[in-house]
Amino acid sequence: KEKNVKKAFLWNMIGSTCYSGSSFLYLLVVTRVCGAQLAGFYSLSYATAQLLLQVGRYGVRTYQATDLEHKYIFSEYKVSRIITCALMMLFGIIYSSFSFKGEYIIISTFIIMMKMIDAVEDVFHGNLQQKYHVEQMGKMLAARNLYSAVFFTAMLIITKNLYCTCVATSTTSLILCLIINSQMTRKYVGHEEDGRKLQMSHVWELLRTCTPMFIGTFLSLLLYNIPKYAMAGVMTDEYQTYYSILFMPSFVISLMCEFVFKPTITTIAELWWENNVKKFTLYILRIIGIIRRTLLEIIYGVDLSPYKLHFVVLLIGGGISAEVYMIYNILIAIRWGKCLLPVYSITAIITIAAARILVQQWGIMGAALNYVLSCSILFVLFTLILVYVILRKKHQN
């Protein structure tokens, strides 16, 4: 178990800050250096990359971190990740080729590759978390994202060329990611596989098991990006930039809830399997209380004064989204991932039907309301399921 909980939380907070901070730094730098129109293209490509990242991760991380019985060995998790990352890049190349022309195809592809690196390091971090080395996970997350952010910023300022910047950043970041994660994993985990050998049948079984989680996370991010795609059909590129800047704090709030939640997921799984329903319930209520105190303020170099109300609406959505993220992962940790697909399917039907109507009627405010609508539906449905599962467990005990 974690011997130093404070250290684990501290380094996870530092790592998550670097990860979430780099997300808005990229958009900020592109907006400042390249202008709102090119930033709109970058924003749409980054949103797609974030969506395709769910293909790379395939919903395995929470399952891996809560695999307390060590059903699968690390080699099997790694091979599964190679397969899913290859699929992620394949879909990314197809998307870029059909959506853009000329060098924009290359830029979009390498933006997707920058997000693929998150999926690569995620499998190493899952292994460390499974062995209660959250602080080492945070250190690696911080080191790699700091490098990527500094390199991207310096490269774009010097060259003023988004093409060269994306290619160079993604290539060097991938090399750094593989080096530091491999070394740290060998140092702190070693080769603890109990003499078991890699079996491809186990790899396919793992991917089948995590398919509902993958579909759930994919649909989740698709729901959050539906307003952007709806805007692409009826509004010009610069409005993508305005919406992305307004949306970024709520997006960062969702990411930063990992400060509190990510180090606790293995403990949550332990409490559940120990049948300690009271302690389990009190534990997650404490986490919810801490997450709700998260507050962020971000300033960009464009005039957003006409969009103050939009900003507030998106912040509310970000707060709800953080709660959704937490409950979603709890359901996976206690092996109730089977409920994810129907919940996201219901939400997708409602949100997709409403998106274009809301955007055509109210523009950016319609996009913001559509985001809050999807978050709210997910929160209500997931909360009802979690309450049902807890009451059922209590009754069984």
mmCIF file of C-alpha atoms in Angstrom:
data_model
loop_
_atom_site.group_PDB
_atom_site.id
_atom_site.type_symbol
_atom_site.label_atom_id
_atom_site.label_comp_id
_atom_site.label_asym_id
_atom_site.label_seq_id
_atom_site.Cartn_x
_atom_site.Cartn_y
_atom_site.Cartn_z
ATOM 1 C CA LYS A 1 0.000 0.000 0.000
ATOM 2 C CA GLU A 2 1.006 3.638 -0.334
ATOM 3 C CA LYS A 3 3.544 4.346 2.390
ATOM 4 C CA ASN A 4 3.483 8.087 1.935
ATOM 5 C CA VAL A 5 0.046 9.314 0.952
ATOM 6 C CA LYS A 6 1.001 13.005 1.115
ATOM 7 C CA LYS A 7 3.902 12.486 -1.254
ATOM 8 C CA ALA A 8 1.651 10.565 -3.655
ATOM 9 C CA PHE A 9 -0.946 13.357 -3.677
ATOM 10 C CA LEU A 10 1.702 16.068 -4.040
ATOM 11 C CA TRP A 11 3.438 14.520 -7.032
ATOM 12 C CA ASN A 12 0.174 13.522 -8.664
ATOM 13 C CA MET A 13 -0.947 17.151 -8.280
ATOM 14 C CA ILE A 14 2.288 18.422 -9.838
ATOM 15 C CA GLY A 15 2.086 15.928 -12.704
ATOM 16 C CA SER A 16 -1.596 16.639 -13.364
ATOM 17 C CA THR A 17 -0.936 20.394 -13.270
ATOM 18 C CA CYS A 18 1.751 20.033 -15.930
ATOM 19 C CA TYR A 19 -0.529 17.813 -18.022
ATOM 20 C CA SER A 20 -3.636 19.999 -17.809
ATOM 21 C CA GLY A 21 -1.625 23.229 -17.985
ATOM 22 C CA SER A 22 0.043 22.185 -21.226
ATOM 23 C CA SER A 23 -3.395 21.737 -22.823
ATOM 24 C CA PHE A 24 -4.317 25.415 -22.541
ATOM 25 C CA LEU A 25 -0.726 26.612 -23.065
ATOM 26 C CA TYR A 26 -0.644 25.068 -26.556
ATOM 27 C CA LEU A 27 -3.816 26.899 -27.590
ATOM 28 C CA LEU A 28 -2.613 30.119 -25.973
ATOM 29 C CA VAL A 29 0.719 30.067 -27.836
ATOM 30 C CA VAL A 30 -0.860 29.144 -31.187
ATOM 31 C CA THR A 31 -3.428 31.922 -30.771
ATOM 32 C CA ARG A 32 -0.764 34.500 -29.905
ATOM 33 C CA VAL A 33 1.745 33.525 -32.582
ATOM 34 C CA CYS A 34 -0.415 32.283 -35.466
ATOM 35 C CA GLY A 35 -3.662 34.212 -35.025
ATOM 36 C CA ALA A 36 -7.262 33.234 -34.303
ATOM 37 C CA GLN A 37 -7.983 31.567 -37.652
ATOM 38 C CA LEU A 38 -5.089 29.075 -37.561
ATOM 39 C CA ALA A 39 -5.764 28.581 -33.862
ATOM 40 C CA GLY A 40 -9.299 27.561 -34.838
ATOM 41 C CA PHE A 41 -7.889 24.817 -37.083
ATOM 42 C CA TYR A 42 -5.513 23.745 -34.293
ATOM 43 C CA SER A 43 -8.380 23.701 -31.802
ATOM 44 C CA LEU A 44 -10.530 21.444 -33.992
ATOM 45 C CA SER A 45 -7.591 19.087 -34.681
ATOM 46 C CA TYR A 46 -6.714 18.972 -30.970
ATOM 47 C CA ALA A 47 -10.327 18.164 -30.085
ATOM 48 C CA THR A 48 -10.239 15.270 -32.561
ATOM 49 C CA ALA A 49 -6.868 14.133 -31.163
ATOM 50 C CA GLN A 50 -8.348 14.153 -27.661
ATOM 51 C CA LEU A 51 -11.232 12.068 -28.974
ATOM 52 C CA LEU A 52 -8.920 9.579 -30.696
ATOM 53 C CA LEU A 53 -6.841 9.366 -27.500
ATOM 54 C CA GLN A 54 -9.679 7.269 -26.132
ATOM 55 C CA VAL A 55 -8.908 4.714 -28.863
ATOM 56 C CA GLY A 56 -5.280 4.672 -27.706
ATOM 57 C CA ARG A 57 -6.160 4.273 -24.039
ATOM 58 C CA TYR A 58 -9.120 1.984 -24.765
ATOM 59 C CA GLY A 59 -10.526 2.423 -21.252
ATOM 60 C CA VAL A 60 -7.816 0.143 -19.815
ATOM 61 C CA ARG A 61 -6.161 2.499 -17.294
ATOM 62 C CA THR A 62 -8.673 2.284 -14.449
ATOM 63 C CA TYR A 63 -9.095 -1.445 -14.992
ATOM 64 C CA GLN A 64 -5.311 -1.920 -14.884
ATOM 65 C CA ALA A 65 -4.842 0.181 -11.742
ATOM 66 C CA THR A 66 -7.572 -1.795 -9.956
ATOM 67 C CA ASP A 67 -6.472 -5.246 -11.169
ATOM 68 C CA LEU A 68 -5.752 -6.298 -7.583
ATOM 69 C CA GLU A 69 -5.690 -10.013 -8.440
ATOM 70 C CA HIS A 70 -3.121 -9.457 -11.234
ATOM 71 C CA LYS A 71 -5.289 -11.208 -13.774
ATOM 72 C CA TYR A 72 -3.105 -9.883 -16.598
ATOM 73 C CA ILE A 73 0.654 -9.327 -16.583
ATOM 74 C CA PHE A 74 2.276 -6.033 -17.559
ATOM 75 C CA SER A 75 3.518 -7.411 -20.881
ATOM 76 C CA GLU A 76 -0.075 -8.128 -21.875
ATOM 77 C CA TYR A 77 -1.104 -4.591 -20.961
ATOM 78 C CA LYS A 78 1.804 -3.231 -23.043
ATOM 79 C CA VAL A 79 0.971 -5.314 -26.131
ATOM 80 C CA SER A 80 -2.672 -4.268 -25.912
ATOM 81 C CA ARG A 81 -1.507 -0.649 -25.825
ATOM 82 C CA ILE A 82 0.663 -1.093 -28.921
ATOM 83 C CA ILE A 83 -2.394 -2.398 -30.779
ATOM 84 C CA THR A 84 -4.682 0.427 -29.658
ATOM 85 C CA CYS A 85 -2.080 3.162 -30.334
ATOM 86 C CA ALA A 86 -1.582 1.796 -33.859
ATOM 87 C CA LEU A 87 -5.355 1.970 -34.394
ATOM 88 C CA MET A 88 -5.426 5.492 -32.998
ATOM 89 C CA MET A 89 -2.829 6.700 -35.503
ATOM 90 C CA LEU A 90 -4.512 4.841 -38.374
ATOM 91 C CA PHE A 91 -7.837 6.541 -37.664
ATOM 92 C CA GLY A 92 -5.993 9.842 -37.202
ATOM 93 C CA ILE A 93 -4.357 9.616 -40.632
ATOM 94 C CA ILE A 94 -7.685 8.718 -42.248
ATOM 95 C CA TYR A 95 -9.445 11.628 -40.503
ATOM 96 C CA SER A 96 -6.721 14.132 -41.424
ATOM 97 C CA SER A 97 -6.616 12.995 -45.066
ATOM 98 C CA PHE A 98 -10.348 13.404 -45.539
ATOM 99 C CA SER A 99 -10.726 16.610 -43.499
ATOM 100 C CA PHE A 100 -7.807 18.785 -44.642
ATOM 101 C CA LYS A 101 -5.498 19.539 -47.562
ATOM 102 C CA GLY A 102 -1.768 20.074 -48.079
ATOM 103 C CA GLU A 103 0.431 20.539 -45.033
ATOM 104 C CA TYR A 104 -2.664 20.752 -42.813
ATOM 105 C CA ILE A 105 -2.916 16.963 -43.174
ATOM 106 C CA ILE A 106 0.586 16.564 -41.697
ATOM 107 C CA ILE A 107 -0.035 19.097 -38.922
ATOM 108 C CA SER A 108 -3.267 17.376 -37.904
ATOM 109 C CA THR A 109 -1.596 13.939 -37.961
ATOM 110 C CA PHE A 110 1.242 15.060 -35.691
ATOM 111 C CA ILE A 111 -1.159 16.829 -33.310
ATOM 112 C CA ILE A 112 -2.835 13.431 -32.972
ATOM 113 C CA MET A 113 0.588 11.843 -32.435
ATOM 114 C CA MET A 114 1.227 14.316 -29.589
ATOM 115 C CA LYS A 115 -1.874 12.940 -27.859
ATOM 116 C CA MET A 116 -0.914 9.348 -28.669
ATOM 117 C CA ILE A 117 2.104 9.834 -26.389
ATOM 118 C CA ASP A 118 -0.363 10.268 -23.507
ATOM 119 C CA ALA A 119 -1.695 6.784 -24.275
ATOM 120 C CA VAL A 120 1.819 5.311 -24.428
ATOM 121 C CA GLU A 121 2.870 6.619 -21.010
ATOM 122 C CA ASP A 122 -0.548 5.803 -19.546
ATOM 123 C CA VAL A 123 0.143 2.044 -19.570
ATOM 124 C CA PHE A 124 3.391 2.551 -17.612
ATOM 125 C CA HIS A 125 1.614 4.786 -15.124
ATOM 126 C CA GLY A 126 -1.128 2.208 -14.662
ATOM 127 C CA ASN A 127 1.495 -0.374 -13.733
ATOM 128 C CA LEU A 128 3.099 1.980 -11.201
ATOM 129 C CA GLN A 129 -0.254 2.856 -9.672
ATOM 130 C CA GLN A 130 -1.185 -0.810 -9.404
ATOM 131 C CA LYS A 131 1.960 -1.215 -7.264
ATOM 132 C CA TYR A 132 1.236 1.966 -5.227
ATOM 133 C CA HIS A 133 3.980 4.146 -6.756
ATOM 134 C CA VAL A 134 1.734 7.106 -7.560
ATOM 135 C CA GLU A 135 4.471 9.613 -6.691
ATOM 136 C CA GLN A 136 6.781 8.203 -9.392
ATOM 137 C CA MET A 137 3.936 8.351 -11.877
ATOM 138 C CA GLY A 138 3.475 12.042 -11.051
ATOM 139 C CA LYS A 139 7.184 12.774 -11.493
ATOM 140 C CA MET A 140 7.257 11.212 -14.961
ATOM 141 C CA LEU A 141 4.031 12.943 -15.993
ATOM 142 C CA ALA A 142 5.482 16.287 -14.905
ATOM 143 C CA ALA A 143 8.858 15.772 -16.606
ATOM 144 C CA ARG A 144 7.445 14.755 -19.975
ATOM 145 C CA ASN A 145 4.734 17.418 -20.134
ATOM 146 C CA LEU A 146 7.080 20.169 -18.998
ATOM 147 C CA TYR A 147 9.475 19.232 -21.770
ATOM 148 C CA SER A 148 6.719 19.084 -24.400
ATOM 149 C CA ALA A 149 5.222 22.432 -23.346
ATOM 150 C CA VAL A 150 8.547 24.284 -23.217
ATOM 151 C CA PHE A 151 9.783 22.760 -26.481
ATOM 152 C CA PHE A 152 6.502 23.474 -28.326
ATOM 153 C CA THR A 153 6.402 27.084 -27.090
ATOM 154 C CA ALA A 154 10.046 27.836 -27.918
ATOM 155 C CA MET A 155 9.866 26.131 -31.301
ATOM 156 C CA LEU A 156 6.719 27.978 -32.387
ATOM 157 C CA ILE A 157 7.999 31.377 -31.207
ATOM 158 C CA ILE A 158 11.324 30.889 -33.017
ATOM 159 C CA THR A 159 10.034 29.350 -36.270
ATOM 160 C CA LYS A 160 6.467 30.728 -36.336
ATOM 161 C CA ASN A 161 5.753 27.509 -38.220
ATOM 162 C CA LEU A 162 3.083 25.197 -36.787
ATOM 163 C CA TYR A 163 4.081 22.393 -39.180
ATOM 164 C CA CYS A 164 7.707 22.165 -37.969
ATOM 165 C CA THR A 165 6.679 22.680 -34.347
ATOM 166 C CA CYS A 166 4.169 19.796 -34.257
ATOM 167 C CA VAL A 167 6.490 17.374 -36.066
ATOM 168 C CA ALA A 168 9.493 18.153 -33.841
ATOM 169 C CA THR A 169 7.524 18.200 -30.574
ATOM 170 C CA SER A 170 5.735 14.894 -31.160
ATOM 171 C CA THR A 171 8.887 13.067 -32.310
ATOM 172 C CA THR A 172 11.183 14.191 -29.483
ATOM 173 C CA SER A 173 8.451 13.824 -26.830
ATOM 174 C CA LEU A 174 7.797 10.212 -27.845
ATOM 175 C CA ILE A 175 11.497 9.347 -27.516
ATOM 176 C CA LEU A 176 11.696 11.018 -24.092
ATOM 177 C CA CYS A 177 8.481 9.290 -22.962
ATOM 178 C CA LEU A 178 9.782 5.804 -23.810
ATOM 179 C CA ILE A 179 13.158 6.400 -22.161
ATOM 180 C CA ILE A 180 12.031 7.815 -18.803
ATOM 181 C CA ASN A 181 8.985 5.552 -18.393
ATOM 182 C CA SER A 182 10.908 2.366 -19.204
ATOM 183 C CA GLN A 183 13.697 3.266 -16.776
ATOM 184 C CA MET A 184 11.382 4.266 -13.916
ATOM 185 C CA THR A 185 9.196 1.190 -14.348
ATOM 186 C CA ARG A 186 12.218 -1.128 -14.233
ATOM 187 C CA LYS A 187 13.506 0.669 -11.143
ATOM 188 C CA TYR A 188 10.319 0.684 -9.077
ATOM 189 C CA VAL A 189 8.365 -2.308 -10.365
ATOM 190 C CA GLY A 190 10.949 -4.548 -11.988
ATOM 191 C CA HIS A 191 9.659 -7.631 -13.776
ATOM 192 C CA GLU A 192 7.101 -8.830 -11.240
ATOM 193 C CA GLU A 193 5.167 -11.232 -13.462
ATOM 194 C CA ASP A 194 5.418 -14.352 -11.278
ATOM 195 C CA GLY A 195 7.047 -16.380 -14.036
ATOM 196 C CA ARG A 196 4.025 -16.014 -16.306
ATOM 197 C CA LYS A 197 4.560 -15.485 -20.029
ATOM 198 C CA LEU A 198 2.765 -13.248 -22.456
ATOM 199 C CA GLN A 199 -0.291 -14.872 -24.030
ATOM 200 C CA MET A 200 -2.009 -13.192 -26.952
ATOM 201 C CA SER A 201 -5.280 -14.844 -25.952
ATOM 202 C CA HIS A 202 -5.081 -12.821 -22.729
ATOM 203 C CA VAL A 203 -4.419 -9.630 -24.712
ATOM 204 C CA TRP A 204 -7.574 -10.120 -26.789
ATOM 205 C CA GLU A 205 -9.527 -11.038 -23.659
ATOM 206 C CA LEU A 206 -8.341 -7.828 -21.964
ATOM 207 C CA LEU A 207 -9.392 -5.733 -24.963
ATOM 208 C CA ARG A 208 -12.803 -7.448 -25.062
ATOM 209 C CA THR A 209 -13.261 -6.816 -21.333
ATOM 210 C CA CYS A 210 -12.391 -3.118 -21.710
ATOM 211 C CA THR A 211 -14.469 -2.541 -24.855
ATOM 212 C CA PRO A 212 -17.510 -1.199 -22.924
ATOM 213 C CA MET A 213 -15.211 1.200 -21.044
ATOM 214 C CA PHE A 214 -13.631 2.311 -24.327
ATOM 215 C CA ILE A 215 -17.007 2.953 -25.955
ATOM 216 C CA GLY A 216 -18.111 4.832 -22.854
ATOM 217 C CA THR A 217 -15.074 7.134 -22.734
ATOM 218 C CA PHE A 218 -15.170 7.652 -26.509
ATOM 219 C CA LEU A 219 -18.830 8.638 -26.423
ATOM 220 C CA SER A 220 -18.154 10.826 -23.382
ATOM 221 C CA LEU A 221 -15.576 12.923 -25.202
ATOM 222 C CA LEU A 222 -17.625 12.870 -28.399
ATOM 223 C CA LEU A 223 -20.496 14.396 -26.441
ATOM 224 C CA TYR A 224 -18.229 17.180 -25.183
ATOM 225 C CA ASN A 225 -16.980 17.860 -28.728
ATOM 226 C CA ILE A 226 -20.390 17.784 -30.436
ATOM 227 C CA PRO A 227 -20.813 21.567 -29.934
ATOM 228 C CA LYS A 228 -17.494 22.184 -31.749
ATOM 229 C CA TYR A 229 -18.484 20.003 -34.694
ATOM 230 C CA ALA A 230 -21.926 21.631 -34.793
ATOM 231 C CA MET A 231 -20.258 25.067 -34.885
ATOM 232 C CA ALA A 232 -17.946 23.932 -37.702
ATOM 233 C CA GLY A 233 -21.000 23.505 -39.892
ATOM 234 C CA VAL A 234 -22.544 26.921 -39.307
ATOM 235 C CA MET A 235 -19.812 29.281 -37.992
ATOM 236 C CA THR A 236 -16.354 30.425 -39.160
ATOM 237 C CA ASP A 237 -13.011 29.153 -37.785
ATOM 238 C CA GLU A 238 -12.324 32.050 -35.418
ATOM 239 C CA TYR A 239 -15.425 31.143 -33.407
ATOM 240 C CA GLN A 240 -13.825 27.741 -32.791
ATOM 241 C CA THR A 241 -10.985 29.654 -31.122
ATOM 242 C CA TYR A 242 -13.336 31.746 -28.957
ATOM 243 C CA TYR A 243 -15.304 28.689 -27.851
ATOM 244 C CA SER A 244 -12.115 26.699 -27.125
ATOM 245 C CA ILE A 245 -10.712 29.499 -24.972
ATOM 246 C CA LEU A 246 -13.998 29.849 -23.087
ATOM 247 C CA PHE A 247 -14.226 26.072 -22.717
ATOM 248 C CA MET A 248 -10.618 25.537 -21.610
ATOM 249 C CA PRO A 249 -11.067 26.362 -17.890
ATOM 250 C CA SER A 250 -13.933 23.864 -17.601
ATOM 251 C CA PHE A 251 -11.811 21.303 -19.460
ATOM 252 C CA VAL A 252 -8.915 21.957 -17.087
ATOM 253 C CA ILE A 253 -11.239 21.602 -14.083
ATOM 254 C CA SER A 254 -12.152 18.125 -15.333
ATOM 255 C CA LEU A 255 -8.496 17.227 -15.723
ATOM 256 C CA MET A 256 -7.476 18.728 -12.395
ATOM 257 C CA CYS A 257 -9.994 16.663 -10.446
ATOM 258 C CA GLU A 258 -7.377 13.975 -11.017
ATOM 259 C CA PHE A 259 -5.346 15.800 -8.332
ATOM 260 C CA VAL A 260 -7.603 14.240 -5.748
ATOM 261 C CA PHE A 261 -9.098 11.266 -7.487
ATOM 262 C CA LYS A 262 -6.387 9.448 -9.433
ATOM 263 C CA PRO A 263 -4.256 8.403 -6.414
ATOM 264 C CA THR A 264 -7.330 6.985 -4.678
ATOM 265 C CA ILE A 265 -8.755 4.650 -7.314
ATOM 266 C CA THR A 266 -6.809 1.556 -6.200
ATOM 267 C CA THR A 267 -7.826 2.175 -2.576
ATOM 268 C CA ILE A 268 -11.463 2.580 -3.653
ATOM 269 C CA ALA A 269 -11.320 -0.828 -5.341
ATOM 270 C CA GLU A 270 -9.816 -2.367 -2.187
ATOM 271 C CA LEU A 271 -12.541 -0.951 0.053
ATOM 272 C CA TRP A 272 -15.206 -2.293 -2.292
ATOM 273 C CA TRP A 273 -13.831 -5.818 -2.438
ATOM 274 C CA GLU A 274 -13.349 -5.831 1.343
ATOM 275 C CA ASN A 275 -17.143 -5.284 1.630
ATOM 276 C CA ASN A 276 -16.617 -2.180 3.768
ATOM 277 C CA VAL A 277 -19.628 -0.296 2.380
ATOM 278 C CA LYS A 278 -19.663 2.413 5.069
ATOM 279 C CA LYS A 279 -15.989 3.283 4.688
ATOM 280 C CA PHE A 280 -16.304 3.096 0.882
ATOM 281 C CA THR A 281 -19.230 5.547 0.888
ATOM 282 C CA LEU A 282 -17.581 8.005 3.302
ATOM 283 C CA TYR A 283 -14.367 7.851 1.276
ATOM 284 C CA ILE A 284 -15.963 8.827 -2.024
ATOM 285 C CA LEU A 285 -18.075 11.542 -0.339
ATOM 286 C CA ARG A 286 -14.868 13.099 1.000
ATOM 287 C CA ILE A 287 -13.368 13.051 -2.487
ATOM 288 C CA ILE A 288 -16.469 14.715 -3.961
ATOM 289 C CA GLY A 289 -16.244 17.453 -1.341
ATOM 290 C CA ILE A 290 -12.596 18.166 -2.124
ATOM 291 C CA ILE A 291 -13.127 18.216 -5.903
ATOM 292 C CA ARG A 292 -15.951 20.747 -5.569
ATOM 293 C CA ARG A 293 -13.509 23.225 -4.048
ATOM 294 C CA THR A 294 -11.408 23.300 -7.224
ATOM 295 C CA LEU A 295 -11.186 26.798 -8.711
ATOM 296 C CA LEU A 296 -9.256 27.948 -11.780
ATOM 297 C CA GLU A 297 -8.765 31.302 -13.496
ATOM 298 C CA ILE A 298 -7.176 31.528 -16.941
ATOM 299 C CA ILE A 299 -6.495 34.689 -19.004
ATOM 300 C CA TYR A 300 -6.011 34.679 -22.786
ATOM 301 C CA GLY A 301 -4.891 37.418 -25.152
ATOM 302 C CA VAL A 302 -8.185 37.885 -27.023
ATOM 303 C CA ASP A 303 -11.239 39.985 -26.207
ATOM 304 C CA LEU A 304 -13.762 37.728 -24.493
ATOM 305 C CA SER A 305 -15.832 40.484 -22.885
ATOM 306 C CA PRO A 306 -18.960 39.656 -24.939
ATOM 307 C CA TYR A 307 -18.836 36.082 -23.636
ATOM 308 C CA LYS A 308 -18.840 36.461 -19.833
ATOM 309 C CA LEU A 309 -22.092 34.543 -19.391
ATOM 310 C CA HIS A 310 -20.903 31.810 -21.769
ATOM 311 C CA PHE A 311 -17.770 31.460 -19.621
ATOM 312 C CA VAL A 312 -19.829 30.985 -16.440
ATOM 313 C CA VAL A 313 -22.057 28.392 -18.114
ATOM 314 C CA LEU A 314 -19.024 26.395 -19.288
ATOM 315 C CA LEU A 315 -17.439 26.574 -15.821
ATOM 316 C CA ILE A 316 -20.616 25.061 -14.363
ATOM 317 C CA GLY A 317 -20.385 22.316 -16.972
ATOM 318 C CA GLY A 318 -16.740 21.727 -16.055
ATOM 319 C CA GLY A 319 -17.648 21.243 -12.405
ATOM 320 C CA ILE A 320 -20.351 18.718 -13.289
ATOM 321 C CA SER A 321 -17.963 16.975 -15.700
ATOM 322 C CA ALA A 322 -15.413 16.512 -12.896
ATOM 323 C CA GLU A 323 -18.031 14.670 -10.831
ATOM 324 C CA VAL A 324 -18.964 12.545 -13.848
ATOM 325 C CA TYR A 325 -15.307 11.588 -14.344
ATOM 326 C CA MET A 326 -15.028 10.447 -10.744
ATOM 327 C CA ILE A 327 -18.241 8.395 -10.614
ATOM 328 C CA TYR A 328 -17.452 6.851 -14.014
ATOM 329 C CA ASN A 329 -14.097 5.575 -12.735
ATOM 330 C CA ILE A 330 -15.624 4.308 -9.486
ATOM 331 C CA LEU A 331 -18.077 2.216 -11.495
ATOM 332 C CA ILE A 332 -15.190 0.692 -13.458
ATOM 333 C CA ALA A 333 -13.186 0.058 -10.264
ATOM 334 C CA ILE A 334 -16.083 -1.902 -8.757
ATOM 335 C CA ARG A 335 -16.581 -3.706 -12.098
ATOM 336 C CA TRP A 336 -19.869 -2.108 -13.094
ATOM 337 C CA GLY A 337 -18.564 -0.991 -16.475
ATOM 338 C CA LYS A 338 -21.497 -2.758 -18.156
ATOM 339 C CA CYS A 339 -23.719 0.244 -17.408
ATOM 340 C CA LEU A 340 -21.545 2.737 -19.317
ATOM 341 C CA LEU A 341 -22.669 1.965 -22.862
ATOM 342 C CA PRO A 342 -26.436 2.395 -22.303
ATOM 343 C CA VAL A 343 -25.890 5.593 -20.282
ATOM 344 C CA TYR A 344 -23.680 7.189 -22.951
ATOM 345 C CA SER A 345 -25.972 5.985 -25.738
ATOM 346 C CA ILE A 346 -28.996 7.671 -24.150
ATOM 347 C CA THR A 347 -27.022 10.864 -23.553
ATOM 348 C CA ALA A 348 -25.621 10.847 -27.102
ATOM 349 C CA ILE A 349 -29.065 10.553 -28.676
ATOM 350 C CA ILE A 350 -30.385 13.516 -26.678
ATOM 351 C CA THR A 351 -27.288 15.697 -27.077
ATOM 352 C CA ILE A 352 -26.759 15.106 -30.800
ATOM 353 C CA ALA A 353 -30.407 15.843 -31.489
ATOM 354 C CA ALA A 354 -30.172 19.129 -29.572
ATOM 355 C CA ALA A 355 -26.705 20.308 -30.714
ATOM 356 C CA ARG A 356 -27.361 21.818 -34.131
ATOM 357 C CA ILE A 357 -30.645 23.375 -33.026
ATOM 358 C CA LEU A 358 -29.005 25.048 -30.020
ATOM 359 C CA VAL A 359 -26.012 26.307 -32.026
ATOM 360 C CA GLN A 360 -28.171 27.665 -34.856
ATOM 361 C CA GLN A 361 -30.454 29.378 -32.340
ATOM 362 C CA TRP A 362 -27.898 30.829 -29.887
ATOM 363 C CA GLY A 363 -24.426 30.400 -31.439
ATOM 364 C CA ILE A 364 -21.629 29.958 -28.875
ATOM 365 C CA MET A 365 -24.144 30.077 -25.991
ATOM 366 C CA GLY A 366 -26.022 27.210 -27.643
ATOM 367 C CA ALA A 367 -22.778 25.203 -27.790
ATOM 368 C CA ALA A 368 -22.151 25.944 -24.097
ATOM 369 C CA LEU A 369 -25.686 24.890 -23.120
ATOM 370 C CA ASN A 370 -25.322 21.682 -25.124
ATOM 371 C CA TYR A 371 -22.152 20.846 -23.159
ATOM 372 C CA VAL A 372 -23.878 21.461 -19.809
ATOM 373 C CA LEU A 373 -26.845 19.364 -20.961
ATOM 374 C CA SER A 374 -24.648 16.332 -21.736
ATOM 375 C CA CYS A 375 -22.721 16.659 -18.440
ATOM 376 C CA SER A 376 -25.942 16.937 -16.433
ATOM 377 C CA ILE A 377 -27.570 13.879 -18.003
ATOM 378 C CA LEU A 378 -24.449 11.782 -17.379
ATOM 379 C CA PHE A 379 -24.163 12.992 -13.786
ATOM 380 C CA VAL A 380 -27.784 12.157 -12.930
ATOM 381 C CA LEU A 381 -27.714 8.693 -14.528
ATOM 382 C CA PHE A 382 -24.312 7.698 -13.097
ATOM 383 C CA THR A 383 -25.269 8.934 -9.626
ATOM 384 C CA LEU A 384 -28.484 6.920 -9.649
ATOM 385 C CA ILE A 385 -26.575 3.784 -10.683
ATOM 386 C CA LEU A 386 -23.881 4.268 -8.010
ATOM 387 C CA VAL A 387 -26.488 4.795 -5.266
ATOM 388 C CA TYR A 388 -28.300 1.645 -6.445
ATOM 389 C CA VAL A 389 -25.076 -0.408 -6.432
ATOM 390 C CA ILE A 390 -24.116 0.774 -2.921
ATOM 391 C CA LEU A 391 -27.583 0.017 -1.516
ATOM 392 C CA ARG A 392 -27.526 -3.389 -3.201
ATOM 393 C CA LYS A 393 -24.128 -4.191 -1.694
ATOM 394 C CA LYS A 394 -25.293 -3.045 1.744
ATOM 395 C CA HIS A 395 -28.373 -5.255 1.491
ATOM 396 C CA GLN A 396 -26.281 -8.289 0.443
ATOM 397 C CA ASN A 397 -23.949 -7.798 3.417
#
